[in-house]
XYZ file of C-alpha atoms in Angstrom:
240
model
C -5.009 -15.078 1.611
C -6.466 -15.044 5.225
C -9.346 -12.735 6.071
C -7.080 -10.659 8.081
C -3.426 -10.908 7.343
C -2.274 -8.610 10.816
C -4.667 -10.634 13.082
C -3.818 -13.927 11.650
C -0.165 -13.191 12.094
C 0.977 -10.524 14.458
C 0.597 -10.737 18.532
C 2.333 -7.641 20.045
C 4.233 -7.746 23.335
C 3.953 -4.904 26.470
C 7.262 -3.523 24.576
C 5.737 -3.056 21.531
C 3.273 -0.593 22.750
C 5.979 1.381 24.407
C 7.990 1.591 21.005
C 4.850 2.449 19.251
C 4.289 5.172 21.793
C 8.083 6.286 21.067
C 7.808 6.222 17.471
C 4.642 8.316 17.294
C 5.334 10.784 20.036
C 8.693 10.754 20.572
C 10.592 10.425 17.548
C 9.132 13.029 15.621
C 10.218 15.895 18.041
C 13.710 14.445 18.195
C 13.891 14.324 14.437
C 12.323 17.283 13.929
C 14.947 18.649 16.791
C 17.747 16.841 15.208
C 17.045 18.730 12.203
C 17.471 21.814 12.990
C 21.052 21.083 14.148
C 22.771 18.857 11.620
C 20.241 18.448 8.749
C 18.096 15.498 7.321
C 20.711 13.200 7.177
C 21.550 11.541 10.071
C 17.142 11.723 11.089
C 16.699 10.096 8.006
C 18.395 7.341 9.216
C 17.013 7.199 12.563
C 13.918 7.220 10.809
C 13.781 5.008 7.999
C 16.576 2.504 9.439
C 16.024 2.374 13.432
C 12.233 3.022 13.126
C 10.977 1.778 10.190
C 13.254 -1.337 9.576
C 15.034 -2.493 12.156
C 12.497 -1.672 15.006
C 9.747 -3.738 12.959
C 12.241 -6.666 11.352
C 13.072 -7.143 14.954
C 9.050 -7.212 16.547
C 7.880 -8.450 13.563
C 9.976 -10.942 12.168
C 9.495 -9.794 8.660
C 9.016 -6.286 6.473
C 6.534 -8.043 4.292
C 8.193 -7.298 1.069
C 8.853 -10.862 0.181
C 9.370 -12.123 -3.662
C 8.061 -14.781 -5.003
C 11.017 -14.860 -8.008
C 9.530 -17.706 -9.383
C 5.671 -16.650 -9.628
C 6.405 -12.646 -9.383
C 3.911 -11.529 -12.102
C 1.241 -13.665 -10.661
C 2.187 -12.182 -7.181
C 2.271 -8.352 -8.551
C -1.475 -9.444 -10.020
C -2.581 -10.230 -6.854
C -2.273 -7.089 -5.465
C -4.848 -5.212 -7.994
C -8.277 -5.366 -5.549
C -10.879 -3.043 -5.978
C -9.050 -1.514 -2.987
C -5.835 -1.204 -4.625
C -7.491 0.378 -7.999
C -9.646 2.906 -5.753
C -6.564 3.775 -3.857
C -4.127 4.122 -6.904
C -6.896 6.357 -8.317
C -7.387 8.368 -5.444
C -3.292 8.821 -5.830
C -3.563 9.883 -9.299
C -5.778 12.876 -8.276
C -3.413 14.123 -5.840
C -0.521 14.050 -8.434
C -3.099 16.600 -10.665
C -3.511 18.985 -7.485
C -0.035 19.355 -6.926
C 0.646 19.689 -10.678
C -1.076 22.838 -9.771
C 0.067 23.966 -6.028
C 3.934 22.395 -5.982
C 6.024 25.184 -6.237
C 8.517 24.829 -9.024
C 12.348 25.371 -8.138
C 13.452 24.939 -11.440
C 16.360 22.252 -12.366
C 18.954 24.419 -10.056
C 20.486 21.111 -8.834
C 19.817 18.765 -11.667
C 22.486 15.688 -10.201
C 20.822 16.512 -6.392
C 17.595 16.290 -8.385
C 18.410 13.356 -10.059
C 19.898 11.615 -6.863
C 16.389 12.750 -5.158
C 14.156 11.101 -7.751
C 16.064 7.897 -8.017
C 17.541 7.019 -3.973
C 14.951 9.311 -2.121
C 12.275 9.169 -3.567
C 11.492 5.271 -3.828
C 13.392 4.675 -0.377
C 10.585 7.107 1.382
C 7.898 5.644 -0.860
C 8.530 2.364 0.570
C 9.859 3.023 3.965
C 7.952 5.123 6.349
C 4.594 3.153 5.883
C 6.713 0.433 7.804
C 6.718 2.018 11.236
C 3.272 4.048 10.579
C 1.488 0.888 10.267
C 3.621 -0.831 12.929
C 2.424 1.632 15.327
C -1.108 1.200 14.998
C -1.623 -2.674 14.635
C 0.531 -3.111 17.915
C -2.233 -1.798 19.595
C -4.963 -2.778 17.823
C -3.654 -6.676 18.059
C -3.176 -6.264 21.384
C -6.166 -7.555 22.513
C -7.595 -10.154 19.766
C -11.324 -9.943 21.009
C -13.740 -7.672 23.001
C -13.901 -4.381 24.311
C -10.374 -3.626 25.340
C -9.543 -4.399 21.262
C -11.945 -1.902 20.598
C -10.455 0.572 23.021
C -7.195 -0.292 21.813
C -8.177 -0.227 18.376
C -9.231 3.484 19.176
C -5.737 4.299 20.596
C -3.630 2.779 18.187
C -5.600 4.727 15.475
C -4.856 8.061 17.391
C -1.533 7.194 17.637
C -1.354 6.501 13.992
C -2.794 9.893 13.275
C -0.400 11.731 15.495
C 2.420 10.447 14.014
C 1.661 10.770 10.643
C 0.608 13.971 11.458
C 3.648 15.001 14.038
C 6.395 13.859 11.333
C 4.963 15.827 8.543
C 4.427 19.052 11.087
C 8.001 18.515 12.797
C 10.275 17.466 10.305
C 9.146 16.994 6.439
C 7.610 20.506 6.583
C 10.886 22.109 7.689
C 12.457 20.888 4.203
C 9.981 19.092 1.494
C 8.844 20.263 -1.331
C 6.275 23.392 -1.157
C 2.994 24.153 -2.026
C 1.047 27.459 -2.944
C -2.684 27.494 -1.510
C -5.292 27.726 -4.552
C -8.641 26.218 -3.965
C -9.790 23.926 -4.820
C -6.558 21.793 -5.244
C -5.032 22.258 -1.979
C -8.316 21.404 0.006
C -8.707 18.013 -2.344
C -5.232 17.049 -1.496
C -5.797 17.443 2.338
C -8.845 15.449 1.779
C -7.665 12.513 0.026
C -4.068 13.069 2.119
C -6.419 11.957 5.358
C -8.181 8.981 3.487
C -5.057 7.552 2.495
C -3.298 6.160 5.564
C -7.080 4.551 6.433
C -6.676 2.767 3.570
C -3.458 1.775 3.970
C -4.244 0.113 6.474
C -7.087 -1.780 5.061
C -5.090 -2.660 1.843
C -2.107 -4.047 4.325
C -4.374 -6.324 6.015
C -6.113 -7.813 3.031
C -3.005 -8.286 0.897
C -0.302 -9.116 3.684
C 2.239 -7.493 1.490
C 3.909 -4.012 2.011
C 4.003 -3.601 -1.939
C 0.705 -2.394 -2.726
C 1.561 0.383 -0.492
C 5.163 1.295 -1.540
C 3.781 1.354 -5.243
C 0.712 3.987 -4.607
C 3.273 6.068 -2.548
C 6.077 5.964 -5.038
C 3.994 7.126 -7.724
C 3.499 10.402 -5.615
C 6.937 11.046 -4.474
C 7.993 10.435 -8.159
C 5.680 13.266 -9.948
C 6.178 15.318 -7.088
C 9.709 15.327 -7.154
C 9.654 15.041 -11.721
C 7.072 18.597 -11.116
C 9.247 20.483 -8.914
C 12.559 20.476 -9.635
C 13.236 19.860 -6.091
C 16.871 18.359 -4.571
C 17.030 16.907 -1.136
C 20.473 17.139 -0.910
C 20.776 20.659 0.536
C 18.974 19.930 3.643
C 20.787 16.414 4.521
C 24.231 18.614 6.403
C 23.578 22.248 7.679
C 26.108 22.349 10.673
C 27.031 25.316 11.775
């Protein structure tokens, strides 16, 4: 594995930085906006398929979730680093806060529930990371040396924060599951909710594989979803 698996193998075009710009600033309010008018549905799918797969399969070249069929165990092995381990633990304890703050809806939709846990669920898990981490290494690759990579370094990381940030604030917060405030849990999972993405991005780099990722986030949407009860399927068509 190279040293850095994103400098070794990405160089990002003038149109990259605009999408990036787009997908962090842009696309949230217009999903978020979207919404409000027909549902999750149809921003799901400007989300997950125009953002996060096509957008980077095309600038890219590749989704890094390749699979080495004929050496997969020895592949999957590769992926537990000290980083991976510290991460996955990290995960575990915000699965025990919300065990505590998700609020409960109770089985009231147990095939939407079902549905949620086994198409939702994973697709999210291994999804949105795609165009989150897209965002920022288009600007931090930009420039491969010097001061302007620092600079840009410094914007793509803002960028990477605001959309994170934005999506969760403008359109996941409209429908996902809910939380009750009781300290300590809620602050802990705020905490570890920030040092997460930095990691990501770390983990990304060192591995050059999108699995690592995919499997710490699944494990989150998965108890979260197995705790609450909750069904997506209400939100995904409210016109009218």
């Amino acid at each position: 594995m190279t040293r850095d698996y994103v400098y070794d193998n990405y160089n990002p075009k003038p149109l990259d930085l605009i999408l990036a710009v787009i997908a962090a600033l842009a696309m949230p309010i217009f999903v978020g906006y979207l919404f409000d008018i027909i549902g999750a549905l149809i921003p799901l799918g400007i989300y997950y398929g125009v953002f996060a797969v096509l957008i980077v399969r095309w600038r890219k070249g590749s989704l890094d979730y390749e699979i080495q069929r004929d050496n997969l165990r020895a592949q999957f092995r590769s992926y537990l680093t000290p980083l991976f381990v510290v991460l996955f633990l990290l995960q575990g304890i915000l699965v025990i806060t919300s065990w505590f703050t998700l609020v409960r809806t109770g089985f009231l939709d147990p095939i939407g529930w079902l549905l949620t846990l086994v198409i939702w669920a994973p697709i999210n898990a291994f999804a949105e990371q795609l165009i989150w981490l897209y965002t920022f290494d288009s600007f931090a690759e930009y420039y491969k040396e010097g001061r302007k990579r620092s600079v840009m370094v410094f914007i793509g990381g803002g960028l990477y924060i605001a959309l994170i940030g934005l999506i969760h604030a403008l359109f996941w917060g409209k429908f996902l599951l809910e939380s009750n405030s009781i300290f300590p849990f809620t602050q802990i999972f705020f905490l570890i909710q920030f040092i997460m993405p930095i990691g990501y991005i770390f983990l990304y780099r060192r591995t050059g594989s999108m699995w690592p990722i995919g499997l710490i986030h699944v494990f989150l949407n998965l108890t979260g979803v197995l705790f609450s009860g909750y069904s997506i399927l209400p939100y995904l068509l409210m016109i009218g």
